[in-house]
PDB file of C-alpha atoms in Angstrom:
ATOM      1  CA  UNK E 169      47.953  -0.889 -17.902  1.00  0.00           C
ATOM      2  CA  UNK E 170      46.949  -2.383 -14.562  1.00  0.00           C
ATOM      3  CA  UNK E 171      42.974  -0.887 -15.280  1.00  0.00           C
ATOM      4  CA  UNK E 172      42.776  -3.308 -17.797  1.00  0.00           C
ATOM      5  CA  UNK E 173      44.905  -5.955 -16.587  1.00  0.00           C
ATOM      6  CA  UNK E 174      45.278  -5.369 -13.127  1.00  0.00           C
ATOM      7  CA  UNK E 175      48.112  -6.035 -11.032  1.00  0.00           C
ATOM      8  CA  UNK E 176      49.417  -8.805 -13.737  1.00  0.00           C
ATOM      9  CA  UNK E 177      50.592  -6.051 -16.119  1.00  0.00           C
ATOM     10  CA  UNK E 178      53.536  -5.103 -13.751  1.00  0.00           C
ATOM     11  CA  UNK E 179      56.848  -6.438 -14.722  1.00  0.00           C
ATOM     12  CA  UNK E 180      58.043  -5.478 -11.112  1.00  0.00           C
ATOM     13  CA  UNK E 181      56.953  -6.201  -7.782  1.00  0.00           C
ATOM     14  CA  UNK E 182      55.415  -2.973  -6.301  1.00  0.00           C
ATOM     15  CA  UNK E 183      56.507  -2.199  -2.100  1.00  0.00           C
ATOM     16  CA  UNK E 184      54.953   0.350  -0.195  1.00  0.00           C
ATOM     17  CA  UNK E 185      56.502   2.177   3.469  1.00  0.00           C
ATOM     18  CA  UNK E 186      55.539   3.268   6.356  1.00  0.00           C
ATOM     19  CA  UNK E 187      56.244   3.316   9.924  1.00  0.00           C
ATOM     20  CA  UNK E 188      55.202   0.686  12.418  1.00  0.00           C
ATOM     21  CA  UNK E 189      53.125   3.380  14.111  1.00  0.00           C
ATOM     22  CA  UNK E 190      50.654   3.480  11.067  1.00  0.00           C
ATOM     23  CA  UNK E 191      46.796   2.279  11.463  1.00  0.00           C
ATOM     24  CA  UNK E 192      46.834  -1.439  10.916  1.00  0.00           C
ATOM     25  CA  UNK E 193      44.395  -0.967   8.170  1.00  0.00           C
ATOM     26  CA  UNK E 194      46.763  -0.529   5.700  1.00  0.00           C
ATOM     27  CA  UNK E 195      47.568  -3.626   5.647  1.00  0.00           C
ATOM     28  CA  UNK E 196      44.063  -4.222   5.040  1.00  0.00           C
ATOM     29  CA  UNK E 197      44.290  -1.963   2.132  1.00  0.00           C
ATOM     30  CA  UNK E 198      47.050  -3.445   0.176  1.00  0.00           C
ATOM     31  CA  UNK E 199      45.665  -7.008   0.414  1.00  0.00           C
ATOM     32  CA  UNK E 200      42.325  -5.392  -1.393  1.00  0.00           C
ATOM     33  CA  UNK E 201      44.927  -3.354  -3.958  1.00  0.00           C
ATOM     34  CA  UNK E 202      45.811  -7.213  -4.810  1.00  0.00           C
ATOM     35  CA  UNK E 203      49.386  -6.084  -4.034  1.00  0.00           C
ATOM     36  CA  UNK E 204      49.558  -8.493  -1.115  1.00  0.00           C
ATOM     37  CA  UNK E 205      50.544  -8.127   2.037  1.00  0.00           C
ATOM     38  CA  UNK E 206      53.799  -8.659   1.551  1.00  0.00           C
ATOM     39  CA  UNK E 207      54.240  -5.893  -0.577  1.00  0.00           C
ATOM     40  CA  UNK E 208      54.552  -3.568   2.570  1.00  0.00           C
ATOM     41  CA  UNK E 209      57.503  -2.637   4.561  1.00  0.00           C
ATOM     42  CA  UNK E 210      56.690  -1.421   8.422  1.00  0.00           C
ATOM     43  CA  UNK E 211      59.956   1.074   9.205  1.00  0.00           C
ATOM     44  CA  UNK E 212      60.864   1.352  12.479  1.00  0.00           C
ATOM     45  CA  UNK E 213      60.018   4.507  14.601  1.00  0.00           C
ATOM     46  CA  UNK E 214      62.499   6.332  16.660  1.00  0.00           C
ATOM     47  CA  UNK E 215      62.097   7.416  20.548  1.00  0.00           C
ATOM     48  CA  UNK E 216      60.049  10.207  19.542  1.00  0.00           C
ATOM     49  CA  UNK E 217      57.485   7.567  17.794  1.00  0.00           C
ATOM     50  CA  UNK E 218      58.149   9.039  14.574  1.00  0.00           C
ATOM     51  CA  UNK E 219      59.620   6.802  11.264  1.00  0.00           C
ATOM     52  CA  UNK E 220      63.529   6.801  10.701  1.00  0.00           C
ATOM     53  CA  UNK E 221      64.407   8.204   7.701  1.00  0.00           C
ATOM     54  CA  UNK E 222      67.965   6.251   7.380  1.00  0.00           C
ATOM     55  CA  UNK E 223      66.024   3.016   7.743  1.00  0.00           C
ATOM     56  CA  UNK E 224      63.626   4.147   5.393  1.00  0.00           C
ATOM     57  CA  UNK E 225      66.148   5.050   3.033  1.00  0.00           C
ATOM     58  CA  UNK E 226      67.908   1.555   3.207  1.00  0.00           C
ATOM     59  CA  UNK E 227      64.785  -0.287   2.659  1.00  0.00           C
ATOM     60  CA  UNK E 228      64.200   1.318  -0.637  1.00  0.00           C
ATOM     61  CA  UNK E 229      67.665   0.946  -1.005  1.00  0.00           C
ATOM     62  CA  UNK E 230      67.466  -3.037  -0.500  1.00  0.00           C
ATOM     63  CA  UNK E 231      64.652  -3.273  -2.500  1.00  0.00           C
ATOM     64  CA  UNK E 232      65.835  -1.474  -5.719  1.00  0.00           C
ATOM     65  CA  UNK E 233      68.585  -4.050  -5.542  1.00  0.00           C
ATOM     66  CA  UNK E 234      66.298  -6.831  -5.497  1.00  0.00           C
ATOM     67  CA  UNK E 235      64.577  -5.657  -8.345  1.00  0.00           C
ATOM     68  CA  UNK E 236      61.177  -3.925  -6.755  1.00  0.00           C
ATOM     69  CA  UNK E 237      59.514  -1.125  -7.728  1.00  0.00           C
ATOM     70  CA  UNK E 238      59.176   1.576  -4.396  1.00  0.00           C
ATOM     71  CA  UNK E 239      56.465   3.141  -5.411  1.00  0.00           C
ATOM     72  CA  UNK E 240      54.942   4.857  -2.507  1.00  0.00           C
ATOM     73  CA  UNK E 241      55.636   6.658   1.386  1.00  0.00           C
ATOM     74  CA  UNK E 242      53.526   6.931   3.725  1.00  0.00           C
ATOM     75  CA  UNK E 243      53.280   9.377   6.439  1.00  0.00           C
ATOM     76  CA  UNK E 244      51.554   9.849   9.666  1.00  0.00           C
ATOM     77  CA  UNK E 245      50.142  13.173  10.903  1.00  0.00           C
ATOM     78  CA  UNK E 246      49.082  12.094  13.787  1.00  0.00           C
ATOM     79  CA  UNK E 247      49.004   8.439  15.371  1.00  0.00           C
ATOM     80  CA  UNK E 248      46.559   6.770  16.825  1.00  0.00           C
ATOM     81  CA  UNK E 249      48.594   5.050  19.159  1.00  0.00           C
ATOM     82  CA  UNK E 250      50.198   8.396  20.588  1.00  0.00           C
ATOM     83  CA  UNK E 251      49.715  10.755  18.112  1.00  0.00           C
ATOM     84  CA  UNK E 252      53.082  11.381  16.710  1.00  0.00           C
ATOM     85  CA  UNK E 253      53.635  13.082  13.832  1.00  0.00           C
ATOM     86  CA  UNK E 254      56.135  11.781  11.264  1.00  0.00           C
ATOM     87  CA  UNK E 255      58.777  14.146   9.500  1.00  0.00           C
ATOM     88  CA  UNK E 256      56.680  14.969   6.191  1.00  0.00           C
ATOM     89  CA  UNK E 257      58.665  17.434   4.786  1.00  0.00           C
ATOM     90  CA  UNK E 258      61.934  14.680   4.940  1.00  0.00           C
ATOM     91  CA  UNK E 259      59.509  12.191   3.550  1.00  0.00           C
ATOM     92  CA  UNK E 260      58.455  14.283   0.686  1.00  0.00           C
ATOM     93  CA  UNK E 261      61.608  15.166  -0.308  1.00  0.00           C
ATOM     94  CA  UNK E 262      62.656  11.474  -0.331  1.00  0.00           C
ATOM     95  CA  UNK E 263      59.399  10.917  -2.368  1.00  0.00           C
ATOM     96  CA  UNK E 264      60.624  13.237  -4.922  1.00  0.00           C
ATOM     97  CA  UNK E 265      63.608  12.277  -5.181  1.00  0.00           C
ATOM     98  CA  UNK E 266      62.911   8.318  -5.570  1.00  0.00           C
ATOM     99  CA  UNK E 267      59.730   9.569  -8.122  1.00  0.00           C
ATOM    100  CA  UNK E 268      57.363   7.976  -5.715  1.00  0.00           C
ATOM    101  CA  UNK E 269      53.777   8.798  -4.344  1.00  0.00           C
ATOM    102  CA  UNK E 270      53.938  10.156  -1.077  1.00  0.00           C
ATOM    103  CA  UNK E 271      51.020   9.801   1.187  1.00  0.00           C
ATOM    104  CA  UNK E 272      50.183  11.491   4.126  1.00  0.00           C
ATOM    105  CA  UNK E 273      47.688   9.729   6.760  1.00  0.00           C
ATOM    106  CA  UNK E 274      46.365  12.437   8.236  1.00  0.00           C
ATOM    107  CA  UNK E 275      42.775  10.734   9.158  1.00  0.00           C
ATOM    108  CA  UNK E 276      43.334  11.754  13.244  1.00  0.00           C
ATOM    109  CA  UNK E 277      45.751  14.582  13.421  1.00  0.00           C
ATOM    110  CA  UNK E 278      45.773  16.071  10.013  1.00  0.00           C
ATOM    111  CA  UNK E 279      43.159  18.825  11.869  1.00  0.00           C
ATOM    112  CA  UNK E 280      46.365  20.309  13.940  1.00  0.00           C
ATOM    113  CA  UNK E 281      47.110  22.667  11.017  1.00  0.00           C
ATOM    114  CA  UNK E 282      44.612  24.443  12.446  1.00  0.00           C
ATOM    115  CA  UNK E 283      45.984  25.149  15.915  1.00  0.00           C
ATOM    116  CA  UNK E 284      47.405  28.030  16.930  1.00  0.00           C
ATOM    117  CA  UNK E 285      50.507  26.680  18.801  1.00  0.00           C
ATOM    118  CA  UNK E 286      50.853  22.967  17.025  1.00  0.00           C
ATOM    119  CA  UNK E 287      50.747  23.728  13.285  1.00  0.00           C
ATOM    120  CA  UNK E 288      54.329  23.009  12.650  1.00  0.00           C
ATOM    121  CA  UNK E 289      53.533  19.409  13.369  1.00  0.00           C
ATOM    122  CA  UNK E 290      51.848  18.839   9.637  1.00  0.00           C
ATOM    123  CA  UNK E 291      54.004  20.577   7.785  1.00  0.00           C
ATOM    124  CA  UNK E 292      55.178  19.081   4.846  1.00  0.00           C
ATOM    125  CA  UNK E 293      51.427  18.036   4.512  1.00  0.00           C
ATOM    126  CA  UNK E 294      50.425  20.486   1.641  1.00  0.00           C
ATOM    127  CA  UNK E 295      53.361  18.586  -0.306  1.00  0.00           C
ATOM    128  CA  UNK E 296      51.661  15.506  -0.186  1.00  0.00           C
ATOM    129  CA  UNK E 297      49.802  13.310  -3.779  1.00  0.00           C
ATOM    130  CA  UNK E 298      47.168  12.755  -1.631  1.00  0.00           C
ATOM    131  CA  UNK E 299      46.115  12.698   1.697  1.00  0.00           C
ATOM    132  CA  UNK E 300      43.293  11.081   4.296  1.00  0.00           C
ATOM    133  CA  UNK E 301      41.346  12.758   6.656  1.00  0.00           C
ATOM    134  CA  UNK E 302      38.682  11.661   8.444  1.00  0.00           C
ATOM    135  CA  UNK E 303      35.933  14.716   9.563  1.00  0.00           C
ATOM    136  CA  UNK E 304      34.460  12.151  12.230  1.00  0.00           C
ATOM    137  CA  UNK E 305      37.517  11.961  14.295  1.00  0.00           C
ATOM    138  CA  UNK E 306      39.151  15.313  15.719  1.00  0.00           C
ATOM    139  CA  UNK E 307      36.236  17.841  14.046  1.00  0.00           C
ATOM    140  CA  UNK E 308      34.105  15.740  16.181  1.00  0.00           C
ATOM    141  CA  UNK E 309      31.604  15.589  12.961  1.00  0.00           C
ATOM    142  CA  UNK E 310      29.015  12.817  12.693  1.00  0.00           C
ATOM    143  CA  UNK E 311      30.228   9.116  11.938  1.00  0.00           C
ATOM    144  CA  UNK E 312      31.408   8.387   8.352  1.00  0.00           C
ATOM    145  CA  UNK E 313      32.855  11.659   7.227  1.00  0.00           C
ATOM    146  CA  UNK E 314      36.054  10.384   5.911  1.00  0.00           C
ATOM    147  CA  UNK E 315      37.611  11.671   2.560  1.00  0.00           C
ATOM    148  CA  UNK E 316      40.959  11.567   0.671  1.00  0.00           C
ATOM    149  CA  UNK E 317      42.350  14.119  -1.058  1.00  0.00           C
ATOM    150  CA  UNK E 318      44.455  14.202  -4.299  1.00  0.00           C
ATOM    151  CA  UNK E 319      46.707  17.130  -6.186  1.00  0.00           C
ATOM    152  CA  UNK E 320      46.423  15.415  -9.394  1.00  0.00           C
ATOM    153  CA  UNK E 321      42.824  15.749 -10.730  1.00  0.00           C
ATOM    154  CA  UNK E 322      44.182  13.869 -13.682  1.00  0.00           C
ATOM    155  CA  UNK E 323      45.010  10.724 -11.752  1.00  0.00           C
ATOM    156  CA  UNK E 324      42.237  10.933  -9.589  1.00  0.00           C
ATOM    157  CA  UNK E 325      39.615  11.336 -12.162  1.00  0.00           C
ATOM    158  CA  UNK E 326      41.261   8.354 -14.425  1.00  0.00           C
ATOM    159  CA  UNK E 327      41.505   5.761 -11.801  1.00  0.00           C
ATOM    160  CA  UNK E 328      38.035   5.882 -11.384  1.00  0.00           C
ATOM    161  CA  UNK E 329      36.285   7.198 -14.903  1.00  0.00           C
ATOM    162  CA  UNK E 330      34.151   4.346 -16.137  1.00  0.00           C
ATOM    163  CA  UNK E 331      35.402   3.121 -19.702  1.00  0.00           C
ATOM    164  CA  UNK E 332      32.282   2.503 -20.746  1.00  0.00           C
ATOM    165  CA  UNK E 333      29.659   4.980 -19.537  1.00  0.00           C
ATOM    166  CA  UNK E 334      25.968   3.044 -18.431  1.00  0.00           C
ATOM    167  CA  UNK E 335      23.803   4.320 -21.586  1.00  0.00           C
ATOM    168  CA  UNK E 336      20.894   5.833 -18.433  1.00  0.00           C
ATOM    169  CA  UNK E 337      23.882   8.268 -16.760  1.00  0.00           C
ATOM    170  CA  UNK E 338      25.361   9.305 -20.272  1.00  0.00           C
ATOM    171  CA  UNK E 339      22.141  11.190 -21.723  1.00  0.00           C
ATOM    172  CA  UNK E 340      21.542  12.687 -18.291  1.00  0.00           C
ATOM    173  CA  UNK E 341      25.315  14.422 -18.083  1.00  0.00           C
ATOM    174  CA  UNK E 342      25.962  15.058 -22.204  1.00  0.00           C
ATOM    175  CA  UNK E 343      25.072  18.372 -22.296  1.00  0.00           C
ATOM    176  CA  UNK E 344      26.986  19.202 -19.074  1.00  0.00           C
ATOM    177  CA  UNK E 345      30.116  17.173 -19.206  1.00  0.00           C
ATOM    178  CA  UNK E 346      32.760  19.819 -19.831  1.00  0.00           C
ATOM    179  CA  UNK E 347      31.244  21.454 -16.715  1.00  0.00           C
ATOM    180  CA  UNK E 348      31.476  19.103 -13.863  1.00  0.00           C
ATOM    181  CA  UNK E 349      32.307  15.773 -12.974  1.00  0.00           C
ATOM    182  CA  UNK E 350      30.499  13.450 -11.728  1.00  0.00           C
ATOM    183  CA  UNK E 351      31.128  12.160  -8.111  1.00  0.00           C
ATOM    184  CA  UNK E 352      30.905   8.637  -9.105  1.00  0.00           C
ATOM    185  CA  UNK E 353      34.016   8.852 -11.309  1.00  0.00           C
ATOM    186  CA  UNK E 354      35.959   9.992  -8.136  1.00  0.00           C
ATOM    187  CA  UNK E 355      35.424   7.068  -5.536  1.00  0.00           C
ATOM    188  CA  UNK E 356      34.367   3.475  -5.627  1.00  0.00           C
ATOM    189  CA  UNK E 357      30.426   3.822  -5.240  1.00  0.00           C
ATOM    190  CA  UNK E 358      28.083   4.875  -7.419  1.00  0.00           C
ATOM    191  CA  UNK E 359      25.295   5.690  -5.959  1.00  0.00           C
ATOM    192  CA  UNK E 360      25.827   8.096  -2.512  1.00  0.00           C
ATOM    193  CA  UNK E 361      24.508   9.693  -0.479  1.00  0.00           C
ATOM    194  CA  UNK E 362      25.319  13.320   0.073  1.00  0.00           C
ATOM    195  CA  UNK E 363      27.249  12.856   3.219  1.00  0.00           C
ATOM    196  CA  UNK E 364      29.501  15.999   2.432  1.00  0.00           C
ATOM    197  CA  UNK E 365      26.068  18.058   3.437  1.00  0.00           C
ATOM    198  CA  UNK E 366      27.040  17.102   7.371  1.00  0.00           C
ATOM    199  CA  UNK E 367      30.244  18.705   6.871  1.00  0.00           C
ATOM    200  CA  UNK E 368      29.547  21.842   5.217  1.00  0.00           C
ATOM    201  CA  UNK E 369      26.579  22.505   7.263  1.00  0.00           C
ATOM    202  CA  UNK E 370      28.774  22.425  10.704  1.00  0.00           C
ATOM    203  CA  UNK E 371      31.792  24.565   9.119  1.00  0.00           C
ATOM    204  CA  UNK E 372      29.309  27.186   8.080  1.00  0.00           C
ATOM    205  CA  UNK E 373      27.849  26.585  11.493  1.00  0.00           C
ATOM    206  CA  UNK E 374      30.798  27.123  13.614  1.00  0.00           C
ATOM    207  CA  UNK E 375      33.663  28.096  11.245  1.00  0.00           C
ATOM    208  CA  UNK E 376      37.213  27.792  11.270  1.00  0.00           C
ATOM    209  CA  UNK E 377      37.821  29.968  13.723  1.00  0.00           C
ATOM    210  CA  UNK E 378      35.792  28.345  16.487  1.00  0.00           C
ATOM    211  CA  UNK E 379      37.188  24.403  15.042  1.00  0.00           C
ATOM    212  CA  UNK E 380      40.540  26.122  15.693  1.00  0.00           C
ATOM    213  CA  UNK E 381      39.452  26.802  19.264  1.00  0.00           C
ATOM    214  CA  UNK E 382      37.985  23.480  19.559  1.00  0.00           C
ATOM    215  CA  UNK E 383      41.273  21.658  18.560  1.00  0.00           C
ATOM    216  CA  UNK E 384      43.426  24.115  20.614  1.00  0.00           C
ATOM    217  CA  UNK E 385      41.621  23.432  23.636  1.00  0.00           C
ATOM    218  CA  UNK E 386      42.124  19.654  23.357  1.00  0.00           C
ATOM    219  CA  UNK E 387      46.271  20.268  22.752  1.00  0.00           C
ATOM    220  CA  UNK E 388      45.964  22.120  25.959  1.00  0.00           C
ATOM    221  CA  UNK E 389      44.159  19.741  27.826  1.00  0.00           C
ATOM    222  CA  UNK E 390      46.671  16.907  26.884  1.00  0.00           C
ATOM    223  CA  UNK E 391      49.272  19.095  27.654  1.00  0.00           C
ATOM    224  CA  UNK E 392      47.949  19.764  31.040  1.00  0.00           C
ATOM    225  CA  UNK E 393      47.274  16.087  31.452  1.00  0.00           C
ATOM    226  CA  UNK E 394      50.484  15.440  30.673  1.00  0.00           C
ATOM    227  CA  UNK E 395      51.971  17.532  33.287  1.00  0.00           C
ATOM    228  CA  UNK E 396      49.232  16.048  36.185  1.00  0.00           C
ATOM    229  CA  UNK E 397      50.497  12.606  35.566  1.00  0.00           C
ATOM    230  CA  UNK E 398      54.296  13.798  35.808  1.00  0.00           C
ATOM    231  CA  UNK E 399      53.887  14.809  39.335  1.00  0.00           C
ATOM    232  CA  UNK E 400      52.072  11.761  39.898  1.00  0.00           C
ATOM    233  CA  UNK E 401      55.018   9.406  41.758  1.00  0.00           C
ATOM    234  CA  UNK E 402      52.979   5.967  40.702  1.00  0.00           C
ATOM    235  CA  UNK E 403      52.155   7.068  37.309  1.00  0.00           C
ATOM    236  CA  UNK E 404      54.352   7.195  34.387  1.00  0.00           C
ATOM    237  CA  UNK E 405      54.321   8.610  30.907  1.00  0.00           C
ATOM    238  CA  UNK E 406      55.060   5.645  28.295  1.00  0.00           C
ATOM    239  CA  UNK E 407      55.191   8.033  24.959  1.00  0.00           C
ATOM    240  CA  UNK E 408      56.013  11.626  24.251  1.00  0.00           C
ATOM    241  CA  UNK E 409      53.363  14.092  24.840  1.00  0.00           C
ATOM    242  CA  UNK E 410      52.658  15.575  21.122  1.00  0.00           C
ATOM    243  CA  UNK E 411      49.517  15.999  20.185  1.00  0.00           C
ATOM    244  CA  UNK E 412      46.231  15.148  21.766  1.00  0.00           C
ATOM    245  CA  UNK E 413      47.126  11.270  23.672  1.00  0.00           C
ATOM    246  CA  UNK E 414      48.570  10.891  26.418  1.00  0.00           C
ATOM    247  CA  UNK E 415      50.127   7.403  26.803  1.00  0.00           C
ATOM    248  CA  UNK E 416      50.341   6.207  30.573  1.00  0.00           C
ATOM    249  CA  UNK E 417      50.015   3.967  33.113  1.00  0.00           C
ATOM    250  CA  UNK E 418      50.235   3.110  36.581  1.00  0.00           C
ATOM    251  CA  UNK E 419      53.352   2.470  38.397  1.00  0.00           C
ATOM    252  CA  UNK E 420      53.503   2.017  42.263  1.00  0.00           C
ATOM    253  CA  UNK E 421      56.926   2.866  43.511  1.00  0.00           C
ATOM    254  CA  UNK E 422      57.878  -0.052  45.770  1.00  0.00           C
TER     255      UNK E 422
END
């Protein structure tokens, strides 16, 4: 039981994957976990920036030889370095099949299901455990709108459910306990603000329809972008065109 013991309860060392495209604070995240560093595995990407499954597949592989317990994926929807989008629905059905978590970080691009011509990029997202999107990025919301969300309510509700309830919160919720839950037994603080008012006031604001127009026109733009710097004879392209980034820099024919 690692909430009682913590990370000495497992009997196996625990790995985690992703590609070398994913945000660098993952790392960041697994040192915190107490999982160490060490415990992840950066996959390499293909041309297309996007993480190869067959290498994927032999780490795990390599791993389950040594002993290890692969315990989660990770996919991207949407890099930050050139907003790629991984294969999720290949990841999720190598998730299922190894019984692992499957993650999908889809904090920057996650928003393209929106789209009207890029939606096929995420899909394979609404297969995901759990997945991380941040508001503040592509909805262009105020700073600090970030959230994750889980399938399991179970899991999500146990990992952070206090064993022992403070005796000042547990009068104040008896009579209503069957009828909600309380939002600090779903994240790490506990007191909050209500920083989920900025969201919901600016998608009853402007809707879905006009955040769909909103991240339509910036897949255009890039697009068009993309196309300008093509004809350009000292510029060059440096990653495929997918999203909304376009990777390039100058080149002076000589």
């Amino acid at each position: 039981d690692t909430k009682a013991k913590g990370v000495q309860a497992l009997s196996r060392k625990m790995t985690i994957y992703c590609s070398d495209e994913t945000h660098h604070c993952l790392e960041r995240s697994v040192e915190i976990l107490g999982l160490g560093n060490e415990a992840l595995r950066w996959i390499p990407t293909d041309d297309d920036c996007r993480i190869r499954i067959d290498a994927l597949k032999r780490a795990i592989e390599d791993d389950k030889k040594q002993n290890k317990h692969p315990f989660c994926i990770i996919g991207c929807a949407g890099t930050v370095n050139s907003g790629a989008f991984d294969e999720l629905n290949a990841l999720a059905d190598l998730a299922k099949k190894e019984n692992m978590w499957f993650h999908v970080d889809g904090a920057f691009g996650a928003w393209v299901k929106i789209s009207k011509t890029h939606r096929h990029l995420a899909d394979g997202m609404e297969r995901a455990d759990s997945i991380a999107i941040d508001l503040h990025k592509w909805m262009n919301m105020p700073y600090g709108i970030g959230c994750t969300l889980v399938k399991d309510r179970f899991a999500h509700y146990s990992t952070f459910v206090y064993g022992h309830e403070a005796k000042y919160l547990k009068s104040a919720f008896d009579q209503l306990k069957d009828q909600i839950i309380n939002p600090h037994n779903l994240a790490l603080p506990l007191s909050r603000d209500f920083t989920s008012l900025k969201a919901y006031m600016l998608l009853r604001a402007y809707g879905k329809n006009k955040y769909s127009n909103l991240v339509q026109q910036n897949i255009d733009q890039t697009n068009y972008l993309g196309e300008l710097i093509r004809k350009e004879p000292n510029m060059e392209i440096t990653a495929p065109v997918v999203s909304n980034i376009v990777c390039f820099r100058y080149k002076p024919k000589r």
